[in-house]
Short mmCIF file of C-alpha atoms in Angstrom, two decimals:
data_model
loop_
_atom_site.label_atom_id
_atom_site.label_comp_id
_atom_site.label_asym_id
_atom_site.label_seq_id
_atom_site.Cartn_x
_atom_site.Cartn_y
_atom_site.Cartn_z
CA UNK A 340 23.65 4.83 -12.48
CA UNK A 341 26.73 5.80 -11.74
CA UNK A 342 30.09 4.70 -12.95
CA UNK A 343 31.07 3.35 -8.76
CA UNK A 344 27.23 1.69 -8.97
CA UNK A 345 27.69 -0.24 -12.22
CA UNK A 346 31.06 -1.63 -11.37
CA UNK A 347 29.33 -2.67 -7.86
CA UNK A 348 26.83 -4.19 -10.27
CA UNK A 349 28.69 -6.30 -12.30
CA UNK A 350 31.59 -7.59 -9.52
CA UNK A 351 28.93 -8.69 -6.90
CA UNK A 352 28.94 -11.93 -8.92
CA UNK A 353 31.37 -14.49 -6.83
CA UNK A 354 32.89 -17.01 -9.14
CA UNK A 355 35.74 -18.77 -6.46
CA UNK A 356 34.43 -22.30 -7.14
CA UNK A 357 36.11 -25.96 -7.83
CA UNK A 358 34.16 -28.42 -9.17
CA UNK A 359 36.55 -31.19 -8.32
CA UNK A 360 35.91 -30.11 -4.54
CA UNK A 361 32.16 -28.63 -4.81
CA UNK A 362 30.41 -31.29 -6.73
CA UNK A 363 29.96 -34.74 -4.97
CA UNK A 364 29.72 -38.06 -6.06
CA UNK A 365 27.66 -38.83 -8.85
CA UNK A 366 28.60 -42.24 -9.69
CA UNK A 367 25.08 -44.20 -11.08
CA UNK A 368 23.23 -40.49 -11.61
CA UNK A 369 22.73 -39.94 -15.53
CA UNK A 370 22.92 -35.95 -16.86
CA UNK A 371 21.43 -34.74 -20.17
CA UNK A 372 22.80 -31.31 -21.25
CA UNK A 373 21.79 -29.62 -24.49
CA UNK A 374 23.35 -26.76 -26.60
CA UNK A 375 25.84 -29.42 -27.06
CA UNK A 376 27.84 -27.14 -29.31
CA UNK A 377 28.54 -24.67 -26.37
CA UNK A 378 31.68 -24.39 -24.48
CA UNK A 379 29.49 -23.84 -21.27
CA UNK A 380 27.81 -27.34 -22.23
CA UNK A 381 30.94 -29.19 -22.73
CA UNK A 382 32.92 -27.43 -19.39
CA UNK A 383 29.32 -28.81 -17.94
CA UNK A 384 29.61 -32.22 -19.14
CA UNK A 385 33.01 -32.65 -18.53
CA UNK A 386 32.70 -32.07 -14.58
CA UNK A 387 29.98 -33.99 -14.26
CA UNK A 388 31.23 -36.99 -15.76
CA UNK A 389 34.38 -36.47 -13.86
CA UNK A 390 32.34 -37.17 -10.82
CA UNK A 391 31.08 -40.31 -12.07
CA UNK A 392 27.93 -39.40 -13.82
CA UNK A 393 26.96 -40.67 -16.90
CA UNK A 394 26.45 -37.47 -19.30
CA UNK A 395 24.25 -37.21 -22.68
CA UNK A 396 25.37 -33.93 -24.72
CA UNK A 397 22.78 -33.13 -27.09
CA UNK A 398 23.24 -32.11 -30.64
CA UNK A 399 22.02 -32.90 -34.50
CA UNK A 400 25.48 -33.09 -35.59
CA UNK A 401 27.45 -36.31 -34.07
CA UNK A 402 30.90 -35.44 -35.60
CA UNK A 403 30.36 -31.97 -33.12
CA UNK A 404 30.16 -34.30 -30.07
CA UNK A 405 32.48 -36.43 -31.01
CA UNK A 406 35.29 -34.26 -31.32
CA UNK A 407 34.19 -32.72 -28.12
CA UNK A 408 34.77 -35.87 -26.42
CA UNK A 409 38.23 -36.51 -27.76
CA UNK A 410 38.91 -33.11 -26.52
CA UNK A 411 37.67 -33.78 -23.33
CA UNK A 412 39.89 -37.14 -23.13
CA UNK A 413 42.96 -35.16 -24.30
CA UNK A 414 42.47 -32.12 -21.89
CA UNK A 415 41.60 -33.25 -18.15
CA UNK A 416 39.66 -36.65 -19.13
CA UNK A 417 36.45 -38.02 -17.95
CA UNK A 418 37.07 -39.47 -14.55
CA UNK A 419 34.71 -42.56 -13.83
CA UNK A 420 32.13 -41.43 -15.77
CA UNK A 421 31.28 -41.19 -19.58
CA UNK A 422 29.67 -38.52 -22.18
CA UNK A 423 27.83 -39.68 -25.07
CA UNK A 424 26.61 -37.66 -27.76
CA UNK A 425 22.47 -37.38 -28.11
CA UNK A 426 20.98 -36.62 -31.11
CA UNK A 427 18.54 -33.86 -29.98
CA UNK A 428 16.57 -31.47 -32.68
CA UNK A 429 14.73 -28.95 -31.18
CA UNK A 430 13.78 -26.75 -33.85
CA UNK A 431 10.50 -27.85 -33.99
CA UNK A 432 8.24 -29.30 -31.27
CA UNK A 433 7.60 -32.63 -33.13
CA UNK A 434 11.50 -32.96 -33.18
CA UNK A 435 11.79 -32.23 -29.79
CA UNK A 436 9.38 -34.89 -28.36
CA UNK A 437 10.79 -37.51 -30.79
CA UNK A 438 14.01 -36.50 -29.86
CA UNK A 439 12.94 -37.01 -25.97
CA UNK A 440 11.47 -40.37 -26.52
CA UNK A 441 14.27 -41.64 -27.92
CA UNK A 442 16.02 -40.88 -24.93
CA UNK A 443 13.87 -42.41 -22.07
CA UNK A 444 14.41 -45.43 -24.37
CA UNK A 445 17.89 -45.91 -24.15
CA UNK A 446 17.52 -44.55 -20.29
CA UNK A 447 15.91 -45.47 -17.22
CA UNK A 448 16.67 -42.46 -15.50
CA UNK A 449 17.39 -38.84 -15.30
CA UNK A 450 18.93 -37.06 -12.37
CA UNK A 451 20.04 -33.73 -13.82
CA UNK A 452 18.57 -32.21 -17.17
CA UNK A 453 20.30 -28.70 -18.21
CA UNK A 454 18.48 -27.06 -20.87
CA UNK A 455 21.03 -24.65 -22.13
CA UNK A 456 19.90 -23.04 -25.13
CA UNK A 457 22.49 -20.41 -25.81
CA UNK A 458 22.27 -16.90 -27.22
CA UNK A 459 20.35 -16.33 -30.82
CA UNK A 460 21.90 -13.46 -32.10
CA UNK A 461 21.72 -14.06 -35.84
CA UNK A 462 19.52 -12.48 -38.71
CA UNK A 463 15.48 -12.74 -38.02
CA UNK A 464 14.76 -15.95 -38.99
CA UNK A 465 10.83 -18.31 -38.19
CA UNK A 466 10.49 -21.79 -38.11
CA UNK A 467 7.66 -23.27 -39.34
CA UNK A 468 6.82 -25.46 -36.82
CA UNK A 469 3.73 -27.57 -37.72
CA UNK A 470 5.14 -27.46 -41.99
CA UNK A 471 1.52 -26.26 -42.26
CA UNK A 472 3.09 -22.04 -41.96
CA UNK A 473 2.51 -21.43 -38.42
CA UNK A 474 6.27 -19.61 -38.68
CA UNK A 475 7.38 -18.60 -34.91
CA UNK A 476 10.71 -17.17 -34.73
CA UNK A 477 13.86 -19.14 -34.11
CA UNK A 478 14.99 -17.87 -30.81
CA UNK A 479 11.63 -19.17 -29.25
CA UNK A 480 10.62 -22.17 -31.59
CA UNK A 481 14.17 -23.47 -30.19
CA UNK A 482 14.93 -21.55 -27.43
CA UNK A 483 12.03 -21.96 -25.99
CA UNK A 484 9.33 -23.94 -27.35
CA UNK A 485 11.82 -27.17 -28.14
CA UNK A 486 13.60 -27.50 -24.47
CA UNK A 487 9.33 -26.73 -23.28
CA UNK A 488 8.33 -29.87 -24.99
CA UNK A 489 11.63 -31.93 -24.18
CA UNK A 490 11.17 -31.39 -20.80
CA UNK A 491 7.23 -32.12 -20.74
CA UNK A 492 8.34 -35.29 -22.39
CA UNK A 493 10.99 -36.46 -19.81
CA UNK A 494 9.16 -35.59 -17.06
CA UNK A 495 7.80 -38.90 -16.26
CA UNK A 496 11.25 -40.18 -16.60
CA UNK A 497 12.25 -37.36 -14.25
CA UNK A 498 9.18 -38.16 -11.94
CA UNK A 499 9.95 -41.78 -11.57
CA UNK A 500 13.49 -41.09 -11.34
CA UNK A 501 12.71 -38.77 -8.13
CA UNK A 502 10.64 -41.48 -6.42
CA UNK A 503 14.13 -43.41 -5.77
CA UNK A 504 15.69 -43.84 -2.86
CA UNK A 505 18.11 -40.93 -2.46
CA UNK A 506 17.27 -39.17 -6.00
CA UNK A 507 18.07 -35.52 -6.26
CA UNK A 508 16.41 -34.84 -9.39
CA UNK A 509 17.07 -31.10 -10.71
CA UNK A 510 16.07 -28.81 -13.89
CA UNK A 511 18.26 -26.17 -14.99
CA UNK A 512 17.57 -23.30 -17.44
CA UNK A 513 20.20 -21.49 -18.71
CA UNK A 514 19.01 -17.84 -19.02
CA UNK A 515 20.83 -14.65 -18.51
CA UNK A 516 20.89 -10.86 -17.36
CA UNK A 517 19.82 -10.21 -20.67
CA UNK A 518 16.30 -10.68 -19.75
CA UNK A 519 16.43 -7.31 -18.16
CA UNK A 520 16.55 -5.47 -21.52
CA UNK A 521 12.56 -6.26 -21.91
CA UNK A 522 11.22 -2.97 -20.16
CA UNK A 523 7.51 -3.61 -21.11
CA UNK A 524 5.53 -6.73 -20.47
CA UNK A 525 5.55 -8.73 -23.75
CA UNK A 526 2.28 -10.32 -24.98
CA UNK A 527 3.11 -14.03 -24.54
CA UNK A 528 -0.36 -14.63 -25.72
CA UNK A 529 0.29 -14.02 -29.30
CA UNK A 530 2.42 -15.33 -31.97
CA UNK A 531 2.81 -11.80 -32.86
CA UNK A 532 4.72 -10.98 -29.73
CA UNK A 533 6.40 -14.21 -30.02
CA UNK A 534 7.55 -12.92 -33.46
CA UNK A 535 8.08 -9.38 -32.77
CA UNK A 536 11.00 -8.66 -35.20
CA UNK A 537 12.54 -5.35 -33.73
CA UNK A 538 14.93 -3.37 -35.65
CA UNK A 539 18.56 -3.61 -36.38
CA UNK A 540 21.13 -4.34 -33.61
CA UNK A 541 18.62 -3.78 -30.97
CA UNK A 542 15.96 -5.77 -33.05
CA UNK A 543 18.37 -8.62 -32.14
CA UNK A 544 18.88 -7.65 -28.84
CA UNK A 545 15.50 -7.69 -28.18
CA UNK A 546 14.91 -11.03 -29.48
CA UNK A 547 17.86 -12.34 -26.67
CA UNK A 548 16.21 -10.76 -24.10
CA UNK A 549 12.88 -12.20 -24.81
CA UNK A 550 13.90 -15.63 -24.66
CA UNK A 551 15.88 -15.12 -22.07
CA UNK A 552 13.31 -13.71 -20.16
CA UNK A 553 10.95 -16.47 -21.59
CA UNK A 554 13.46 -19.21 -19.94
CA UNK A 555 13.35 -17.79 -16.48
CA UNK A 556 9.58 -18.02 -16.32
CA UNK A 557 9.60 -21.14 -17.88
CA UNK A 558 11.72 -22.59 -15.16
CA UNK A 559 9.56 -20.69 -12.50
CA UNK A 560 6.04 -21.63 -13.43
CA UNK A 561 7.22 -25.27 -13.83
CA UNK A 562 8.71 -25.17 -10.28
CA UNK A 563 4.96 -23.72 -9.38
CA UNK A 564 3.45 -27.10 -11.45
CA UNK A 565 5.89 -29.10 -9.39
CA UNK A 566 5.05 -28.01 -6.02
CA UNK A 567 1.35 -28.56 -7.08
CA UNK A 568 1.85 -31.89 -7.94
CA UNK A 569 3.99 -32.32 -4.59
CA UNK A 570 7.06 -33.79 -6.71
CA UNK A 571 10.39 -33.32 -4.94
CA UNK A 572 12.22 -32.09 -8.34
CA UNK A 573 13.83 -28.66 -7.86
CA UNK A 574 13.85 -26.15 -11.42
CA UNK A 575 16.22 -22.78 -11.28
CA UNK A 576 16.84 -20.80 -14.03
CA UNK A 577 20.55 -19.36 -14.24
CA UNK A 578 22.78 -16.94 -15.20
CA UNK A 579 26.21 -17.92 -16.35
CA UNK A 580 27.85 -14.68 -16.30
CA UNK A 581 29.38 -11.95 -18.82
CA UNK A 582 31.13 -14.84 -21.22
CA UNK A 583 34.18 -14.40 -23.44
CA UNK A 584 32.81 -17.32 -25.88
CA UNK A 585 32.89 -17.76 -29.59
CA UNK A 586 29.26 -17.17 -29.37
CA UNK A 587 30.15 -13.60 -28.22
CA UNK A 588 32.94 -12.75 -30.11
CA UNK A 589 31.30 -14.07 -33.72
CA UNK A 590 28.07 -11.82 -32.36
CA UNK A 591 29.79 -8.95 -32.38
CA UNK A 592 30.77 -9.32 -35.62
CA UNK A 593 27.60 -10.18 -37.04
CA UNK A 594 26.08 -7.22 -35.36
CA UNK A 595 27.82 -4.18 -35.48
CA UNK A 596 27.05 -1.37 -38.23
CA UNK A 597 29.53 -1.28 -41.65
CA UNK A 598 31.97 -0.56 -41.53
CA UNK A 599 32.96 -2.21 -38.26
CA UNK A 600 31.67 -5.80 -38.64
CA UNK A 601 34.22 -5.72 -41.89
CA UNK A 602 36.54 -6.77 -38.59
CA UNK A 603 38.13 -9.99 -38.85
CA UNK A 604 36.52 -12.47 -36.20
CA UNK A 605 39.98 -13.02 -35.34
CA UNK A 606 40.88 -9.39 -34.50
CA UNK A 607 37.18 -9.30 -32.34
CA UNK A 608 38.28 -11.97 -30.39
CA UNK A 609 41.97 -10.83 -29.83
CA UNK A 610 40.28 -7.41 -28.52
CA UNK A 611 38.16 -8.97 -26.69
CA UNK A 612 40.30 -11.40 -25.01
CA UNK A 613 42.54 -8.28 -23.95
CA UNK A 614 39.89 -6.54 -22.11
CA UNK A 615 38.82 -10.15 -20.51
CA UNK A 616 42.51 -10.22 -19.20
CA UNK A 617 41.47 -6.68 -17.29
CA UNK A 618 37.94 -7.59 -16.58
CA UNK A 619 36.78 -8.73 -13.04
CA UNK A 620 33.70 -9.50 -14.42
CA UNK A 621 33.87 -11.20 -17.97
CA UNK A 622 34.29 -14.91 -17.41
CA UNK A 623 35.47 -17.80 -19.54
CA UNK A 624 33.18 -20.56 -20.93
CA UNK A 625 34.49 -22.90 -18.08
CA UNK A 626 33.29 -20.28 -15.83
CA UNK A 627 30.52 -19.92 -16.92
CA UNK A 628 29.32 -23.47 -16.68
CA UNK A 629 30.27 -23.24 -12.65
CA UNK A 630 26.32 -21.77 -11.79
CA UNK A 631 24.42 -24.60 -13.83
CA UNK A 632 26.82 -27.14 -12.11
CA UNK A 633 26.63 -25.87 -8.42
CA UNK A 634 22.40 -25.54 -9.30
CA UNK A 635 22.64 -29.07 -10.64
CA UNK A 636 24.76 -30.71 -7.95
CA UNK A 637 24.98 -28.88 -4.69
CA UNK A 638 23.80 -30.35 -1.37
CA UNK A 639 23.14 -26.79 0.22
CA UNK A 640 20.34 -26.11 -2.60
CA UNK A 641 18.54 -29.67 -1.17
CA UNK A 642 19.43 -28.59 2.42
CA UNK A 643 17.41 -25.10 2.05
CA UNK A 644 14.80 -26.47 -0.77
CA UNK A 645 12.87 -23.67 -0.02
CA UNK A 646 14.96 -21.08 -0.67
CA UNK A 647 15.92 -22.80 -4.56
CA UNK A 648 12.65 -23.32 -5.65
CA UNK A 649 11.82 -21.51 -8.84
CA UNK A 650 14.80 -19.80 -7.80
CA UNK A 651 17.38 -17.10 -10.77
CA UNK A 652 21.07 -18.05 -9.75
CA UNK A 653 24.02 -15.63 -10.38
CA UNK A 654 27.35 -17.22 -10.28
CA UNK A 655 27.83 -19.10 -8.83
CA UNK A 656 25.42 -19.63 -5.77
CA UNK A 657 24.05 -15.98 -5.31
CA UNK A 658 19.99 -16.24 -5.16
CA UNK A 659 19.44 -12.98 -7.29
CA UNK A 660 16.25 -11.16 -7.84
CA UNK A 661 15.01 -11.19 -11.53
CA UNK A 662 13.26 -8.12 -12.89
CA UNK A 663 9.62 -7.54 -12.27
CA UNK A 664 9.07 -9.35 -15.96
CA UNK A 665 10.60 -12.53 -14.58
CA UNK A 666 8.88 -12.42 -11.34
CA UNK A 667 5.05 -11.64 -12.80
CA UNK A 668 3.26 -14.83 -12.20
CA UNK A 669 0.60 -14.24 -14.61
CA UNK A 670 2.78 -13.54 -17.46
CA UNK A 671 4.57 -16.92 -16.27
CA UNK A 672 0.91 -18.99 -16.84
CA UNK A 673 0.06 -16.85 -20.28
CA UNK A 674 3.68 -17.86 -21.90
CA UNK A 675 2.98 -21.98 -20.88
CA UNK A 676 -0.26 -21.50 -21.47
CA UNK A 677 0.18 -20.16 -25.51
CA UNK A 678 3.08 -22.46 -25.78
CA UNK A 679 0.59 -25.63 -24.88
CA UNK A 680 -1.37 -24.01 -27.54
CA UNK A 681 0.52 -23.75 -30.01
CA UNK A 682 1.81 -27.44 -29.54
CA UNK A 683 -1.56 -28.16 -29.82
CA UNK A 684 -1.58 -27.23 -33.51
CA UNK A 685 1.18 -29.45 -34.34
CA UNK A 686 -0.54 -32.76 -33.89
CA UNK A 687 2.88 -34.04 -31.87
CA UNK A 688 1.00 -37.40 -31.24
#
């Protein structure tokens, strides 16, 4: 591609959006966003509740949330709503669904559930799942597999939350453009392409984009299970743009040959903070949370349902075509298909 096609590429992205204008009331709707350690969750939460919603933040760590929170009351406040923190685990499917049972019983509804499970760029690492060695690696025992079974779980909170009066009830998966560095269909069938390892930096690369990729079909074979069962509830999967975050900066160093990762994180993020400044494409973590919240909140996507369903946004409100990968149906029914399989083997009841 050329140099004029890839900056055509990366600015067709619109990000001109106010949340304080573009999201309406949500006074009585109830939000739960995970990844609560993410600045794109927190950015999330905070305009949400701003509008009068009542937002959950999940994490394992209270003290994480907490601080968030007095952040969030310090810089901009919280309107007329509220964020609490969740304690959500989703590192292994039994955690999840605990974690998700806990919630429908401290609520009797859920409008808006973001599953945002961020970027996994760290060394190779498996879960075991079951604590019987069925090991399946990090990025999709979490990524994946928990926000699968905390979802399955809500959904008959989410169900019975549609089948009010004037619900909008909505799904978000965060995913990414990342999911277009899988060139060759994966083998969602097996645990050993769910743990394919890959080498080096581009190991890890490749372990992003399969997840990634592995979120968008998620979100578009549940839409399919949705329509099926005639339920109004919409599911996209999103991308939140090019982000200058922590995440990004601290993956740089972790993943960049000697001697370069000897680079202070520091340094990293003052370089990269200097080509953000002369970027039209890199966006900030409040940015970055403007897709999931238009996807979450927007009248327009309830006015053209059709056109939403199962649908991969680009920031903020561009419908986007996902690659081939993301769009193969039959891939989309092997990966829930193995997943329900695997849960299977962890005896969740």
């Amino acid at each position: 591609m050329s140099v004029s096609g890839w900056v055509a590429y990366w600015t067709r992205f619109a990000t001109h959006y106010d949340p304080k204008v573009e999201i309406p009331d949500l006074d009585g709707k109830v939000a739960l966003i995970t990844g609560g350690d993410s600045a794109v969750s927190y950015h999330a939460a905070q305009n949400l509740a701003i509008k009068g919603a009542r937002v959950y933040l999940g994490h394992n760590n209270e003290a994480v949330i907490c601080d968030a929170i007095s952040k969030m009351m310090r810089e901009g406040g919280l309107g007329t709503g509220s964020v609490e923190w969740f304690d959500l685990d989703l590192s292994s499917p039994k955690a999840a669904k605990a974690s998700a049972a806990h919630f429908m019983t401290n609520s009797s509804r859920l409008d808006i559930l973001i599953n945002n499970s961020g970027f996994h760029m760290g060394h190779y690492e498996t879960v075991d799942i079951n604590n019987d060695g069925l090991d399946v690696a990090e990025p999709m025992a979490e990524g994946h597999m928990g926000h699968f079974v905390l979802t399955e779980t809500l959904m008959q909170l989410l169900k019975h939350t549609a089948a009010r009066p004037g619900a909008d009830v909505r799904i978000i998966t965060v995913a990414s453009e990342a999911h277009r560095g899988i060139f060759m269909a994966p083998s969602f069938g097996t645990l050993e392409g769910w743990n394919k390892k890959g080498n080096f930096i581009g190991g890890r690369l490749h372990r992003v984009a399969m997840v990634k990729l592995a979120n968008i079909l998620f979100a578009k074979e549940l839409q399919r299970r949705l329509k099926e069962d005639e339920s109004p509830i919409i599911s996209i999967a999103v991308h939140p743009g090019e982000l200058v975050s922590e995440g990004f900066t601290r993956g740089l160093v972790e993943n960049v040959p000697w001697p370069f990762n000897l680079i202070a994180l520091s340094e990293i993020k003052f370089l990269v903070n200097i080509i953000a400044n002369c970027s039209s494409f890199l966006l900030t973590p409040k940015e970055g949370s403007y897709t999931s919240l238009y996807a979450a909140t927007s009248p327009v996507i309830r006015c053209h349902t059709p056109v939403y369903e199962g649908a991969y946004l680009c920031p903020y409100d561009k419908v986007v075509e996902p690659s081939a990968l993301a769009k193969d149906e039959e891939l989309a029914r092997e990966l829930w298909e193995y997943t329900e399989a695997l849960i299977a083997r962890c005896a969740l009841a």
